[in-house]
Amino acid sequence: MFRTPPPPAADFTGKRVIVTGGSRGLGAAIVQRLLDGGATVVATARTATDETPAAATFLTGDVGTLAGVQSFAAAALAELGGLDVLVNNAGAARAHPGGVSSIPDEEWLDALDVNYLSAVRLTNALLPALREAGAGGVIVNISSAAALVPSPPVAHYSAAKAALNAYGKALAAELAPAGIRVATLSPGNVLTPGADALRQTIADAVGISLADIAAGVPLGRAGDPRDVAEAVAYLASDRAQWVTGASLVIDGGELPVF
């Protein structure tokens, strides 16, 4: 069970933040944590949900296309008047129990657009605003443990997230002289509607339950979205001012130790 930590300090007071995929699950938890820290947050997704934090400004959008990214970036900057923190959280995929060769070409392309190129395109669109804000800007990319231990049914998703990891490393080196930090988080089995549906498809295909999947986590439970939101809050805050180019796995110890 997730143990609620003490109330967050006002470590984001005055900070202007954008979070993609912010309508539910992981994204909604990240949005809420940054709001609790005093940030002004603009969130986007294709649709809002009952989970979408009401205190955030929600802009409907599709960051899976270049046109959608450009439209959202302009609207978000008009709302915020600038930018201090960008959280590239948008992500989605459909599991194919038939394995790598059963994934159709259009889904490989869609996986790249949503899980990788959305971050590249939005970062490119927002970099001038981050540079204008000066040293202290932060980009946090939400990847996946699947990028490190790929599974055949979601090879397209794993490949796109692996590309995101490499992109984040390169971007961190490029932006460091400007004082802009970049970090990547790779969550494991976190309980969210999208991830649960993905895992259920895989579990059904191999004849196990979702509980069986969670049983393999050394810390004894699946992740809560707030586990990841707390890590985002650390990396996006001045507490992590000497952290850039980092890739943090948050999975309860599930990934194999090499």
mmCIF file of C-alpha atoms in Angstrom:
data_model
loop_
_atom_site.group_PDB
_atom_site.id
_atom_site.type_symbol
_atom_site.label_atom_id
_atom_site.label_comp_id
_atom_site.label_asym_id
_atom_site.label_seq_id
_atom_site.Cartn_x
_atom_site.Cartn_y
_atom_site.Cartn_z
ATOM 1 C CA MET A 1 0.000 0.000 0.000
ATOM 2 C CA PHE A 2 1.222 3.498 -0.806
ATOM 3 C CA ARG A 3 2.117 5.383 2.389
ATOM 4 C CA THR A 4 1.231 9.058 2.057
ATOM 5 C CA PRO A 5 4.338 11.177 2.737
ATOM 6 C CA PRO A 6 4.268 14.428 4.726
ATOM 7 C CA PRO A 7 2.664 17.428 2.989
ATOM 8 C CA PRO A 8 4.967 18.718 0.251
ATOM 9 C CA ALA A 9 6.939 21.872 0.739
ATOM 10 C CA ALA A 10 6.143 24.815 -1.495
ATOM 11 C CA ASP A 11 9.061 23.886 -3.746
ATOM 12 C CA PHE A 12 7.297 24.913 -6.962
ATOM 13 C CA THR A 13 5.855 28.263 -5.963
ATOM 14 C CA GLY A 14 6.049 30.555 -8.979
ATOM 15 C CA LYS A 15 6.966 27.696 -11.341
ATOM 16 C CA ARG A 16 5.152 27.306 -14.659
ATOM 17 C CA VAL A 17 4.717 23.676 -15.633
ATOM 18 C CA ILE A 18 3.430 21.673 -18.598
ATOM 19 C CA VAL A 19 2.488 17.991 -18.271
ATOM 20 C CA THR A 20 1.418 15.877 -21.245
ATOM 21 C CA GLY A 21 -0.841 12.876 -20.784
ATOM 22 C CA GLY A 22 -2.068 14.638 -17.673
ATOM 23 C CA SER A 23 -5.721 13.639 -17.589
ATOM 24 C CA ARG A 24 -5.547 10.384 -15.609
ATOM 25 C CA GLY A 25 -3.305 7.798 -13.985
ATOM 26 C CA LEU A 26 0.376 8.681 -13.821
ATOM 27 C CA GLY A 27 -0.071 12.059 -15.486
ATOM 28 C CA ALA A 28 -2.863 13.149 -13.162
ATOM 29 C CA ALA A 29 -0.778 12.187 -10.117
ATOM 30 C CA ILE A 30 2.179 14.197 -11.439
ATOM 31 C CA VAL A 31 -0.042 17.208 -12.106
ATOM 32 C CA GLN A 32 -1.532 17.033 -8.607
ATOM 33 C CA ARG A 33 1.867 16.691 -6.898
ATOM 34 C CA LEU A 34 3.218 19.756 -8.694
ATOM 35 C CA LEU A 35 0.060 21.713 -7.912
ATOM 36 C CA ASP A 36 0.462 20.736 -4.253
ATOM 37 C CA GLY A 37 3.963 22.176 -4.412
ATOM 38 C CA GLY A 38 2.640 25.535 -5.561
ATOM 39 C CA ALA A 39 3.119 25.281 -9.341
ATOM 40 C CA THR A 40 0.861 26.677 -12.023
ATOM 41 C CA VAL A 41 0.176 23.709 -14.293
ATOM 42 C CA VAL A 42 -1.152 23.264 -17.806
ATOM 43 C CA ALA A 43 -2.023 19.664 -18.625
ATOM 44 C CA THR A 44 -3.067 18.099 -21.887
ATOM 45 C CA ALA A 45 -4.492 14.853 -23.238
ATOM 46 C CA ARG A 46 -7.028 13.875 -25.863
ATOM 47 C CA THR A 47 -9.834 14.040 -23.286
ATOM 48 C CA ALA A 48 -10.243 15.085 -19.669
ATOM 49 C CA THR A 49 -11.455 12.537 -17.084
ATOM 50 C CA ASP A 50 -12.806 12.486 -13.549
ATOM 51 C CA GLU A 51 -9.172 12.089 -12.404
ATOM 52 C CA THR A 52 -7.964 15.305 -14.049
ATOM 53 C CA PRO A 53 -6.984 17.724 -11.245
ATOM 54 C CA ALA A 54 -9.433 20.605 -11.266
ATOM 55 C CA ALA A 55 -6.836 23.174 -10.194
ATOM 56 C CA ALA A 56 -4.821 22.666 -13.372
ATOM 57 C CA THR A 57 -5.610 24.317 -16.679
ATOM 58 C CA PHE A 58 -6.547 21.486 -19.008
ATOM 59 C CA LEU A 59 -6.149 21.924 -22.760
ATOM 60 C CA THR A 60 -7.516 19.212 -25.023
ATOM 61 C CA GLY A 61 -4.903 18.194 -27.562
ATOM 62 C CA ASP A 62 -3.142 15.413 -29.431
ATOM 63 C CA VAL A 63 0.632 15.520 -29.052
ATOM 64 C CA GLY A 64 0.944 12.435 -31.248
ATOM 65 C CA THR A 65 1.098 14.662 -34.331
ATOM 66 C CA LEU A 66 3.341 17.575 -35.257
ATOM 67 C CA ALA A 67 0.346 19.832 -35.868
ATOM 68 C CA GLY A 68 -1.147 18.849 -32.521
ATOM 69 C CA VAL A 69 2.116 19.603 -30.718
ATOM 70 C CA GLN A 70 2.478 23.005 -32.343
ATOM 71 C CA SER A 71 -1.112 23.962 -31.548
ATOM 72 C CA PHE A 72 -0.838 22.845 -27.929
ATOM 73 C CA ALA A 73 2.560 24.481 -27.355
ATOM 74 C CA ALA A 74 1.260 27.851 -28.540
ATOM 75 C CA ALA A 75 -1.889 27.610 -26.403
ATOM 76 C CA ALA A 76 0.012 26.475 -23.310
ATOM 77 C CA LEU A 77 2.556 29.287 -23.528
ATOM 78 C CA ALA A 78 -0.216 31.808 -24.032
ATOM 79 C CA GLU A 79 -1.814 30.498 -20.839
ATOM 80 C CA LEU A 80 1.372 30.377 -18.746
ATOM 81 C CA GLY A 81 3.330 33.299 -20.166
ATOM 82 C CA GLY A 82 6.533 31.240 -20.024
ATOM 83 C CA LEU A 83 7.839 27.869 -18.896
ATOM 84 C CA ASP A 84 10.050 26.434 -16.146
ATOM 85 C CA VAL A 85 9.299 22.690 -16.139
ATOM 86 C CA LEU A 86 8.212 20.318 -18.913
ATOM 87 C CA VAL A 87 7.069 16.772 -18.106
ATOM 88 C CA ASN A 88 6.793 14.627 -21.236
ATOM 89 C CA ASN A 89 4.460 11.925 -19.939
ATOM 90 C CA ALA A 90 2.300 11.097 -22.977
ATOM 91 C CA GLY A 91 2.402 7.405 -23.805
ATOM 92 C CA ALA A 92 0.259 4.533 -25.015
ATOM 93 C CA ALA A 93 0.442 1.199 -26.798
ATOM 94 C CA ARG A 94 -1.626 -1.903 -27.523
ATOM 95 C CA ALA A 95 -0.261 -5.325 -26.589
ATOM 96 C CA HIS A 96 0.051 -7.997 -29.295
ATOM 97 C CA PRO A 97 0.162 -11.487 -27.755
ATOM 98 C CA GLY A 98 1.364 -12.840 -31.117
ATOM 99 C CA GLY A 99 4.675 -11.123 -30.535
ATOM 100 C CA VAL A 100 6.960 -8.822 -32.485
ATOM 101 C CA SER A 101 6.071 -10.067 -35.967
ATOM 102 C CA SER A 102 2.341 -9.593 -35.327
ATOM 103 C CA ILE A 103 2.614 -5.841 -34.694
ATOM 104 C CA PRO A 104 1.347 -4.002 -37.801
ATOM 105 C CA ASP A 105 3.399 -1.280 -39.417
ATOM 106 C CA GLU A 106 0.966 1.475 -38.517
ATOM 107 C CA GLU A 107 1.266 0.626 -34.816
ATOM 108 C CA TRP A 108 5.059 0.870 -34.938
ATOM 109 C CA LEU A 109 4.649 4.337 -36.402
ATOM 110 C CA ASP A 110 1.976 5.303 -33.885
ATOM 111 C CA ALA A 111 4.141 4.060 -30.999
ATOM 112 C CA LEU A 112 7.005 6.263 -32.184
ATOM 113 C CA ASP A 113 4.741 9.292 -32.604
ATOM 114 C CA VAL A 114 3.071 9.015 -29.185
ATOM 115 C CA ASN A 115 5.832 7.622 -26.981
ATOM 116 C CA TYR A 116 8.919 9.252 -28.479
ATOM 117 C CA LEU A 117 8.382 11.924 -31.114
ATOM 118 C CA SER A 118 5.751 13.694 -29.016
ATOM 119 C CA ALA A 119 8.512 14.480 -26.516
ATOM 120 C CA VAL A 120 11.005 15.482 -29.210
ATOM 121 C CA ARG A 121 8.555 17.745 -30.992
ATOM 122 C CA LEU A 122 7.164 19.388 -27.867
ATOM 123 C CA THR A 123 10.605 19.937 -26.399
ATOM 124 C CA ASN A 124 11.724 21.579 -29.651
ATOM 125 C CA ALA A 125 8.656 23.813 -29.628
ATOM 126 C CA LEU A 126 9.150 24.851 -26.003
ATOM 127 C CA LEU A 127 12.926 25.157 -25.798
ATOM 128 C CA PRO A 128 12.940 28.880 -26.639
ATOM 129 C CA ALA A 129 10.646 29.501 -23.653
ATOM 130 C CA LEU A 130 12.804 27.362 -21.371
ATOM 131 C CA ARG A 131 15.950 29.191 -22.503
ATOM 132 C CA GLU A 132 14.244 32.550 -21.982
ATOM 133 C CA ALA A 133 13.481 31.576 -18.378
ATOM 134 C CA GLY A 134 17.209 31.119 -17.805
ATOM 135 C CA ALA A 135 19.140 28.569 -15.778
ATOM 136 C CA GLY A 136 16.943 26.315 -13.679
ATOM 137 C CA GLY A 137 14.679 24.944 -16.400
ATOM 138 C CA VAL A 138 13.888 21.241 -16.192
ATOM 139 C CA ILE A 139 12.660 18.559 -18.603
ATOM 140 C CA VAL A 140 11.508 15.231 -17.188
ATOM 141 C CA ASN A 141 10.781 12.454 -19.688
ATOM 142 C CA ILE A 142 8.625 9.545 -18.535
ATOM 143 C CA SER A 143 9.933 6.371 -20.133
ATOM 144 C CA SER A 144 9.285 2.780 -19.008
ATOM 145 C CA ALA A 145 11.056 -0.208 -17.531
ATOM 146 C CA ALA A 146 9.901 -1.932 -20.729
ATOM 147 C CA ALA A 147 12.622 0.027 -22.540
ATOM 148 C CA LEU A 148 15.228 -1.837 -20.484
ATOM 149 C CA VAL A 149 13.635 -5.309 -20.468
ATOM 150 C CA PRO A 150 11.572 -5.498 -23.689
ATOM 151 C CA SER A 151 8.640 -7.899 -23.980
ATOM 152 C CA PRO A 152 7.637 -9.204 -27.440
ATOM 153 C CA PRO A 153 3.925 -8.193 -27.169
ATOM 154 C CA VAL A 154 4.931 -4.553 -26.619
ATOM 155 C CA ALA A 155 8.163 -4.431 -28.623
ATOM 156 C CA HIS A 156 6.980 -1.310 -30.461
ATOM 157 C CA TYR A 157 6.352 0.504 -27.171
ATOM 158 C CA SER A 158 9.664 -0.715 -25.717
ATOM 159 C CA ALA A 159 11.580 0.451 -28.786
ATOM 160 C CA ALA A 160 9.981 3.900 -28.699
ATOM 161 C CA LYS A 161 10.738 4.346 -25.015
ATOM 162 C CA ALA A 162 14.332 3.146 -25.536
ATOM 163 C CA ALA A 163 14.667 5.884 -28.144
ATOM 164 C CA LEU A 164 13.318 8.369 -25.589
ATOM 165 C CA ASN A 165 16.023 7.273 -23.138
ATOM 166 C CA ALA A 166 18.783 7.907 -25.676
ATOM 167 C CA TYR A 167 17.258 11.236 -26.646
ATOM 168 C CA GLY A 168 17.157 12.381 -23.028
ATOM 169 C CA LYS A 169 20.837 11.578 -22.509
ATOM 170 C CA ALA A 170 21.876 13.508 -25.604
ATOM 171 C CA LEU A 171 19.607 16.445 -24.786
ATOM 172 C CA ALA A 172 20.969 16.677 -21.236
ATOM 173 C CA ALA A 173 24.517 17.051 -22.543
ATOM 174 C CA GLU A 174 23.462 19.720 -25.026
ATOM 175 C CA LEU A 175 21.425 21.822 -22.608
ATOM 176 C CA ALA A 176 23.692 21.603 -19.558
ATOM 177 C CA PRO A 177 25.700 24.741 -20.480
ATOM 178 C CA ALA A 178 22.424 26.694 -20.472
ATOM 179 C CA GLY A 179 21.580 25.423 -16.984
ATOM 180 C CA ILE A 180 18.621 23.387 -18.231
ATOM 181 C CA ARG A 181 18.466 19.897 -16.722
ATOM 182 C CA VAL A 182 17.015 16.759 -18.322
ATOM 183 C CA ALA A 183 16.152 13.516 -16.527
ATOM 184 C CA THR A 184 14.344 10.294 -17.417
ATOM 185 C CA LEU A 185 12.108 8.148 -15.218
ATOM 186 C CA SER A 186 11.366 4.503 -16.076
ATOM 187 C CA PRO A 187 8.409 3.193 -14.041
ATOM 188 C CA GLY A 188 7.712 -0.522 -13.680
ATOM 189 C CA ASN A 189 4.296 -2.024 -12.925
ATOM 190 C CA VAL A 190 2.324 1.019 -11.827
ATOM 191 C CA LEU A 191 -1.432 0.707 -11.319
ATOM 192 C CA THR A 192 -3.023 2.969 -13.926
ATOM 193 C CA PRO A 193 -5.992 2.358 -16.260
ATOM 194 C CA GLY A 194 -3.869 2.264 -19.410
ATOM 195 C CA ALA A 195 -1.125 0.058 -17.973
ATOM 196 C CA ASP A 196 -3.659 -2.279 -16.350
ATOM 197 C CA ALA A 197 -5.371 -2.871 -19.714
ATOM 198 C CA LEU A 198 -2.012 -3.579 -21.335
ATOM 199 C CA ARG A 199 -0.972 -6.023 -18.625
ATOM 200 C CA GLN A 200 -4.372 -7.741 -18.684
ATOM 201 C CA THR A 201 -3.981 -8.516 -22.382
ATOM 202 C CA ILE A 202 -0.566 -10.057 -21.749
ATOM 203 C CA ALA A 203 -1.733 -11.920 -18.623
ATOM 204 C CA ASP A 204 -4.709 -13.408 -20.468
ATOM 205 C CA ALA A 205 -2.448 -14.569 -23.296
ATOM 206 C CA VAL A 206 -0.132 -16.497 -20.967
ATOM 207 C CA GLY A 207 -2.792 -17.670 -18.528
ATOM 208 C CA ILE A 208 -1.854 -15.712 -15.398
ATOM 209 C CA SER A 209 -3.522 -13.000 -13.333
ATOM 210 C CA LEU A 210 -2.571 -9.394 -12.700
ATOM 211 C CA ALA A 211 -1.913 -10.422 -9.109
ATOM 212 C CA ASP A 212 0.643 -12.937 -10.378
ATOM 213 C CA ILE A 213 2.462 -10.144 -12.217
ATOM 214 C CA ALA A 214 2.582 -7.949 -9.102
ATOM 215 C CA ALA A 215 3.770 -10.903 -6.992
ATOM 216 C CA GLY A 216 7.167 -10.658 -8.668
ATOM 217 C CA VAL A 217 7.888 -7.214 -7.186
ATOM 218 C CA PRO A 218 10.459 -7.520 -4.362
ATOM 219 C CA LEU A 219 8.904 -4.681 -2.363
ATOM 220 C CA GLY A 220 5.642 -6.616 -2.364
ATOM 221 C CA ARG A 221 3.266 -4.408 -4.309
ATOM 222 C CA ALA A 222 2.619 -2.807 -7.648
ATOM 223 C CA GLY A 223 3.438 0.861 -7.959
ATOM 224 C CA ASP A 224 1.060 3.692 -7.163
ATOM 225 C CA PRO A 225 1.071 6.692 -9.532
ATOM 226 C CA ARG A 226 2.088 8.838 -6.572
ATOM 227 C CA ASP A 227 5.331 6.854 -6.249
ATOM 228 C CA VAL A 228 6.375 8.191 -9.635
ATOM 229 C CA ALA A 229 4.938 11.658 -8.995
ATOM 230 C CA GLU A 230 7.195 12.041 -5.951
ATOM 231 C CA ALA A 231 10.243 11.192 -8.059
ATOM 232 C CA VAL A 232 9.182 13.741 -10.678
ATOM 233 C CA ALA A 233 8.819 16.342 -7.936
ATOM 234 C CA TYR A 234 12.349 15.671 -6.718
ATOM 235 C CA LEU A 235 13.931 15.813 -10.178
ATOM 236 C CA ALA A 236 12.016 18.943 -11.154
ATOM 237 C CA SER A 237 12.915 20.794 -7.949
ATOM 238 C CA ASP A 238 16.039 22.660 -6.906
ATOM 239 C CA ARG A 239 16.826 19.735 -4.584
ATOM 240 C CA ALA A 240 18.117 18.000 -7.725
ATOM 241 C CA GLN A 241 20.019 20.985 -9.093
ATOM 242 C CA TRP A 242 23.149 18.857 -9.766
ATOM 243 C CA VAL A 243 21.219 16.040 -11.444
ATOM 244 C CA THR A 244 21.073 15.892 -15.228
ATOM 245 C CA GLY A 245 21.275 13.111 -17.778
ATOM 246 C CA ALA A 246 20.066 10.716 -15.071
ATOM 247 C CA SER A 247 17.832 7.708 -15.739
ATOM 248 C CA LEU A 248 15.944 6.512 -12.675
ATOM 249 C CA VAL A 249 14.105 3.189 -12.571
ATOM 250 C CA ILE A 250 11.109 3.105 -10.204
ATOM 251 C CA ASP A 251 9.865 -0.489 -10.043
ATOM 252 C CA GLY A 252 9.990 -1.792 -6.487
ATOM 253 C CA GLY A 253 13.150 -3.722 -7.368
ATOM 254 C CA GLU A 254 11.514 -5.814 -10.097
ATOM 255 C CA LEU A 255 14.059 -5.395 -12.893
ATOM 256 C CA PRO A 256 16.768 -8.049 -12.957
ATOM 257 C CA VAL A 257 20.062 -7.200 -11.299
ATOM 258 C CA PHE A 258 22.954 -7.689 -13.717
#
